[in-house]
Coordinates of C-alpha atoms in Angstrom, one line a residue:
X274 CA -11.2 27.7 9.3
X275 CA -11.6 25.0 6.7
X276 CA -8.2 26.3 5.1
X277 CA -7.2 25.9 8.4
X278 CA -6.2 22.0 8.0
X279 CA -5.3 19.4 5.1
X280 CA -5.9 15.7 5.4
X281 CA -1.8 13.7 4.8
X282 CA -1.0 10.6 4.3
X283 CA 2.1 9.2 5.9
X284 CA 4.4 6.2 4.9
X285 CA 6.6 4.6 6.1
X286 CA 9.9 2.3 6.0
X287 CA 12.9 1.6 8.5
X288 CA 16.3 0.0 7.9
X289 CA 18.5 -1.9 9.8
X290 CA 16.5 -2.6 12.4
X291 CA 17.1 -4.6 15.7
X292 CA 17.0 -8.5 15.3
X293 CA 15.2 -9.4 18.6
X294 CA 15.0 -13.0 17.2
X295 CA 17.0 -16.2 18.1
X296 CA 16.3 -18.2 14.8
X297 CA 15.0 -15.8 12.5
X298 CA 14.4 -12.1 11.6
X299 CA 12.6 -9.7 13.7
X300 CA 8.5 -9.0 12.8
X301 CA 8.2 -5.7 13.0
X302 CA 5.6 -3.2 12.9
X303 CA 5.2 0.6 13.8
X304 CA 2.7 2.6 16.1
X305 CA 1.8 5.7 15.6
X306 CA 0.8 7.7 18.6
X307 CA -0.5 11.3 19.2
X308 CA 0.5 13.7 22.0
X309 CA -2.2 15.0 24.0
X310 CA -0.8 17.3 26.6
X311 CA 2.0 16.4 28.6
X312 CA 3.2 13.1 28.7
X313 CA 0.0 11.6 27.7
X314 CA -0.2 9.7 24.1
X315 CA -3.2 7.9 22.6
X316 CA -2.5 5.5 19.6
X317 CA -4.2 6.7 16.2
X318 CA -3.0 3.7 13.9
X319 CA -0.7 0.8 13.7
X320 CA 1.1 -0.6 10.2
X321 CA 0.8 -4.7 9.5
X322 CA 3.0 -6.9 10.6
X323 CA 5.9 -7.8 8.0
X324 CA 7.2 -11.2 8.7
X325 CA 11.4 -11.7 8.7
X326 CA 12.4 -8.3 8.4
X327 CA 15.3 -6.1 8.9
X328 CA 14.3 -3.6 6.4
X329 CA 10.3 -3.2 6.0
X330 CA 8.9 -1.1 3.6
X331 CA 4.7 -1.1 4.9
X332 CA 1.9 -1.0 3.1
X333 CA -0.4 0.5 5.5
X334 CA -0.6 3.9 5.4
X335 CA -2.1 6.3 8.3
X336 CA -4.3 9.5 7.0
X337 CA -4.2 12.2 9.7
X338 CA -5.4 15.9 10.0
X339 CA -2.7 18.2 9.8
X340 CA -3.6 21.5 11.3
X341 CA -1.3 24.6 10.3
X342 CA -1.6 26.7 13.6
X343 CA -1.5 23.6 16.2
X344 CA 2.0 21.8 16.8
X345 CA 1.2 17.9 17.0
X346 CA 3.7 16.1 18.2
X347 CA 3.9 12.3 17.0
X348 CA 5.6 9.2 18.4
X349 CA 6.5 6.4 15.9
X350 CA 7.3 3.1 17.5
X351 CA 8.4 0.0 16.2
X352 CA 8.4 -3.3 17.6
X353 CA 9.0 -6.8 17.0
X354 CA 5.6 -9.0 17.2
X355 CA 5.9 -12.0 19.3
X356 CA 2.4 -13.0 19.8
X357 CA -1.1 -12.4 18.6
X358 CA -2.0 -10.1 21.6
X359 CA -3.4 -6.2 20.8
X360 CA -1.1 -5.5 23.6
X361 CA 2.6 -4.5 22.3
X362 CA 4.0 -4.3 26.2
X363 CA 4.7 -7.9 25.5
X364 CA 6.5 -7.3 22.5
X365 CA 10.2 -6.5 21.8
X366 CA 11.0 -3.0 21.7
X367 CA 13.4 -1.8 18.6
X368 CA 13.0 1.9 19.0
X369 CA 10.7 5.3 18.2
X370 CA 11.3 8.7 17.5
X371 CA 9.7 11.3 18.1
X372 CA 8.9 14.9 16.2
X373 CA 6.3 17.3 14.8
X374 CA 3.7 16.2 12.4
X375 CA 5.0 19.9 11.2
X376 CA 8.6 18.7 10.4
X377 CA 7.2 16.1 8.6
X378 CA 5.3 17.8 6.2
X379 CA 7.7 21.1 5.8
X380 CA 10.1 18.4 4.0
X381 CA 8.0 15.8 2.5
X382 CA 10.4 13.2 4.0
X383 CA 12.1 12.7 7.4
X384 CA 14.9 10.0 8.3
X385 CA 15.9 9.6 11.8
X386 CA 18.0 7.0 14.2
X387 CA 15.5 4.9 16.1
X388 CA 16.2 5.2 19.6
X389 CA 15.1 3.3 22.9
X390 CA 13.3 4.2 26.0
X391 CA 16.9 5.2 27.8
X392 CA 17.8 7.5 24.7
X393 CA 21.0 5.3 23.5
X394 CA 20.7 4.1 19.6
X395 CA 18.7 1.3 19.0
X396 CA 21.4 -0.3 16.7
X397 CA 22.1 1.1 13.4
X398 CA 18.4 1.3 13.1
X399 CA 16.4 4.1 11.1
X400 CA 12.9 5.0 10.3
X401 CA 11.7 7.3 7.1
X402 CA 8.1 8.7 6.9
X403 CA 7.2 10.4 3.7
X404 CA 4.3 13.2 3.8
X405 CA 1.1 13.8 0.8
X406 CA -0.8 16.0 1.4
X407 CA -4.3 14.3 0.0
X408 CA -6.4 16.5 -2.1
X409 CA -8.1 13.6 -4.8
X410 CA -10.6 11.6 -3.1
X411 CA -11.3 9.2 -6.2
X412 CA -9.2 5.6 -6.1
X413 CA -8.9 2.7 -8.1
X414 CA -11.0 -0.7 -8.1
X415 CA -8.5 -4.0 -9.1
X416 CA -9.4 -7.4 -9.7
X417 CA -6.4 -8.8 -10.8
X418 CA -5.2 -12.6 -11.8
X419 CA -2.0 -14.4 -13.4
X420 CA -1.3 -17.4 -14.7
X421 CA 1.5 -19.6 -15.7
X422 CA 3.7 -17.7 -13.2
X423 CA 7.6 -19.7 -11.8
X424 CA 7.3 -22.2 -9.8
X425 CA 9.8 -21.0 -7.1
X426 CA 9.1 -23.9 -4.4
X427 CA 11.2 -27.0 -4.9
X428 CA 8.7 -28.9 -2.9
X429 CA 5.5 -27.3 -4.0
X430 CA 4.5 -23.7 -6.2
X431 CA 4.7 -20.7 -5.6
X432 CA 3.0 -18.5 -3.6
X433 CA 2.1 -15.4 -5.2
X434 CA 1.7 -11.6 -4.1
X435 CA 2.1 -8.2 -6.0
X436 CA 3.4 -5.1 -5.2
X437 CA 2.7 -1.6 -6.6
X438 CA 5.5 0.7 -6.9
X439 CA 5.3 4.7 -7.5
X440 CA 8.4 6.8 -8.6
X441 CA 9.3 9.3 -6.2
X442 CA 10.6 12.8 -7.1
X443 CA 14.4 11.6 -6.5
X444 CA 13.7 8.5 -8.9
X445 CA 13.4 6.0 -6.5
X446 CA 10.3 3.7 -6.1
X447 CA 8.0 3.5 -3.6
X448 CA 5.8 0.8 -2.4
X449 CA 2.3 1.8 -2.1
X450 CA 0.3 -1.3 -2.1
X451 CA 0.7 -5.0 -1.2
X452 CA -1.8 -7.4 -1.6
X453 CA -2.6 -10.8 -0.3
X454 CA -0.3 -14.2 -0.6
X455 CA -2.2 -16.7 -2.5
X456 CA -0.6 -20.0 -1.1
X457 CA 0.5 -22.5 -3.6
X458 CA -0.9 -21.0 -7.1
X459 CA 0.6 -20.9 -10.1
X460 CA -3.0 -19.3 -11.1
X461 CA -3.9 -17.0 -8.7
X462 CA -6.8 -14.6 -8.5
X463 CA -6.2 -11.9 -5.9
X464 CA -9.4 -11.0 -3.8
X465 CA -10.4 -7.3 -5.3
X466 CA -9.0 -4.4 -3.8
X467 CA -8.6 -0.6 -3.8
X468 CA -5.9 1.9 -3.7
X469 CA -6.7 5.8 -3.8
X470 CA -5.3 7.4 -7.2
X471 CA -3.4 9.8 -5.3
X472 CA -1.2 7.2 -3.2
X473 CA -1.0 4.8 -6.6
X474 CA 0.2 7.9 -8.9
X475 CA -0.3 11.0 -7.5
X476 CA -3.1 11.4 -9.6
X477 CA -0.8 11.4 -12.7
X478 CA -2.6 9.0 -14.7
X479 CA 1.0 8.9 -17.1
X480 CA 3.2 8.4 -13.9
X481 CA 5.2 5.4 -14.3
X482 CA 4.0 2.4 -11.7
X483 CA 5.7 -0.5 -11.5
X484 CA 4.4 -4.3 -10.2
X485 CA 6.7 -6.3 -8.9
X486 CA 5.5 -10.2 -8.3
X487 CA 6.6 -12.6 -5.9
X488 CA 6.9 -15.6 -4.3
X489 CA 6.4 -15.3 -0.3
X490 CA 8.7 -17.3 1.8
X491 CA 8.6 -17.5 5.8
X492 CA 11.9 -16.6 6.6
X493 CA 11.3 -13.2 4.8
X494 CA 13.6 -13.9 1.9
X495 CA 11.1 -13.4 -1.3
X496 CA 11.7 -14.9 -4.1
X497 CA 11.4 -12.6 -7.5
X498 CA 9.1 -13.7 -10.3
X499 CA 8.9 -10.8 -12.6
X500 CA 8.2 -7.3 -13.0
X501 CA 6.8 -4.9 -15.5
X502 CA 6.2 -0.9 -15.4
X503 CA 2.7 0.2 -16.6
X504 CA 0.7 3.5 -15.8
X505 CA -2.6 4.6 -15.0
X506 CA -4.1 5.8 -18.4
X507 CA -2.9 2.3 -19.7
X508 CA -4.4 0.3 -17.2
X509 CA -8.0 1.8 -16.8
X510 CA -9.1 0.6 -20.3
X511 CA -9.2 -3.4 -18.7
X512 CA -12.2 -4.8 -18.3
X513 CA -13.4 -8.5 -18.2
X514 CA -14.0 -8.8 -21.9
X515 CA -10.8 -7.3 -22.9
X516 CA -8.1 -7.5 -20.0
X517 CA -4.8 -5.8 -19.6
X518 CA -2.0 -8.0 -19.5
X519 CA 1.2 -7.7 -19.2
X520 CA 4.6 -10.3 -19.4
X521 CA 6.3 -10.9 -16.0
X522 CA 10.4 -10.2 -16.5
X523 CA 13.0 -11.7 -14.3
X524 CA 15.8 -9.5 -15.2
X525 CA 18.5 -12.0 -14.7
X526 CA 16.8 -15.2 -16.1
X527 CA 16.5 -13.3 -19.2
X528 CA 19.8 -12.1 -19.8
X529 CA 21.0 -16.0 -19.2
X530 CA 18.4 -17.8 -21.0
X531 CA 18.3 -16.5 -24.7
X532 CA 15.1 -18.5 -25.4
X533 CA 13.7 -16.8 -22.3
X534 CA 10.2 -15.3 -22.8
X535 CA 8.7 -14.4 -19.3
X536 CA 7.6 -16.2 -15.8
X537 CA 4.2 -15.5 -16.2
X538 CA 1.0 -13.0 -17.2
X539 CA -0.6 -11.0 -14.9
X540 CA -4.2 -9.8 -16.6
X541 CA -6.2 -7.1 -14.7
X542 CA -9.6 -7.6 -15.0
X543 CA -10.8 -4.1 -13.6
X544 CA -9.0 -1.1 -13.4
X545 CA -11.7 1.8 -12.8
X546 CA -11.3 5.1 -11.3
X547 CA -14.4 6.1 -9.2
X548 CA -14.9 9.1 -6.7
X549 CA -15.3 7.9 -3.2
X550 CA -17.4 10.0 -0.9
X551 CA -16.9 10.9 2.6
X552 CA -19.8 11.4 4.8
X553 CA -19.6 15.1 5.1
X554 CA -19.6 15.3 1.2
X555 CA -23.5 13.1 1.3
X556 CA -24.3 16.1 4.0
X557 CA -23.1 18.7 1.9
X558 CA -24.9 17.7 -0.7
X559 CA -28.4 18.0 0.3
X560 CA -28.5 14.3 1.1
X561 CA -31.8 13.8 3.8
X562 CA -31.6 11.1 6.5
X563 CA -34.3 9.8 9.1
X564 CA -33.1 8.7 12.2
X565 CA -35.1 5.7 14.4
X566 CA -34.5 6.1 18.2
X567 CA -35.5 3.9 20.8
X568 CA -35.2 4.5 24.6
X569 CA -35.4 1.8 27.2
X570 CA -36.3 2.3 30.6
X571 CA -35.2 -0.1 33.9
X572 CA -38.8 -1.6 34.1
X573 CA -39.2 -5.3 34.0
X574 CA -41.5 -6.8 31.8
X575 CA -43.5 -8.1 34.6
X576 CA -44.0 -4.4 35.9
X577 CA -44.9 -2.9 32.7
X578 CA -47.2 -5.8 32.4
X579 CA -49.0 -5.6 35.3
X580 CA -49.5 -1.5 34.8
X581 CA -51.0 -2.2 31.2
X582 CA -53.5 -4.5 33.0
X583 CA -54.5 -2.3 36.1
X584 CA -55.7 0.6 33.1

């Protein structure tokens, strides 16, 4: 039975998407929901927020079982965040789609038309989800920093974040991590972070990754700071004593400026590949646990009291 199911990782990114929003871009964010039976679904995971948005490529990924000999049908639904409310009723509806967690996973990718509740296009919008079948549990530890990065803000710095980028069969890149803005920092040190070797590289420790830097804005329009391609057998040799750094490029203020050098260094501190155990492998192997259990009872104190005092 254990061959019976396979643990996948799903991405995902939509284009053109509804823009629900009088003075900006929509915020979207997807749900994913799971069928089970009839018309009943139960949420199993929701993506972040990305701010100003047509076209959002998320970070969060959702890991679900996929059994081979059950069909499991999946909703994906995305919606523009209004408010800070778990509740996405109040929140605008840009569309979903619906299919087989089977489909999926037969080819890797799927791209459909987001629709609405009444079945008519939701715009021009579309959704992808990619499929990885996860079979490494080891990931990666960062602790990352830069300095002397662009200033970008006219009225103040930048505000830093980094993207990791993995290169899809077809040659195109794929965001697989984002991490957090660090507001006003020419400097920044990013808070440490993992990301499993499978989604950074597909365990390829020679497969090209790139990191992309820049600066957040709040109308969604990011400014670039640089870029630079690295792998995985490159960057595990960092450590804090000796650091792996690497020059940030801006493509196009290099080819205007001929004494052009770079907009900044981004040094990782840490880079270390470490096996990260599930609680089934501890069972598995041999680990021994003692469990405490305490029961309470619907006695008052004062009655338990006066019964210790009547022996």
């Amino acid at each position: 039975m254990a061959d019976c199911v396979s643990k996948v990782e799903l991405s995902i990114s939509c284009e053109n998407l509804l823009d629900k929003d009088v003075f900006s871009k929509s915020d979207p964010l997807c749900a994913l929901l799971l069928n089970t039976g009839g018309n009943q679904w139960v949420e199993i995971g929701r993506t972040e927020m990305v701010k100003n948005c047509l076209d959002p490529k998320f970070s969060k990924k959702f890991l679900i079982d996929y059994y081979f000999e059950q069909v499991q049908k999946l909703k994906f639904g995305v919606y523009d965040i209004d408010n800070e409310t778990f509740d996405l009723g109040d929140d605008d509806f840009l569309g979903e789609i619906e299919c087989t967690l089977g489909q999926i996973v037969s080819g890797k990718k799927l791209t459909r038309p987001l629709v609405l509740h009444n079945g008519k296009p939701a715009g021009k919008g579309t959704i992808t989800i990619f499929a990885e079948e996860v079979k490494d549990n080891r990931v990666v530890n960062f602790e990352v920093q830069a300095r002397k990065l662009d200033k970008k803000d006219f009225w103040g710095k930048s505000d830093p974040y980094l993207e990791f980028c993995k290169q899809s069969p077809d040659g195109k890149w794929q965001m697989v991590h984002r991490t957090e803005v660090v507001k006003r920092n020419l400097n920044p040190t990013w808070k440490p972070y993992k990301i499993p070797l499978q989604t950074l590289c597909n365990s390829d420790l020679r497969k090209p990754i790139k990191v992309t830097c820049y600066d957040y804005d709040n109308d969604g329009s990011h400014d670039l700071i640089g870029t630079f391609e690295t792998n995985m057998e490159t960057l595990q040799v960092a450590s804090h004593i000796s650091p792996a750094e690497f020059e940030c490029i801006n493509p196009k203020k290099k080819q205007k400026k001929r004494s052009y050098k770079n907009s900044g260094i981004v040094s990782f501190k840490l880079c270390q590949i470490v096996k990260e155990y599930s609680f089934l492998d501890y069972i598995m192997g041999g680990c021994q646990m003692n469990f405490i259990v305490s029961l309470t009872t619907g006695w008052r104190r004062s009655d338990c009291l006066a019964n210790s005092l009547s022996r």
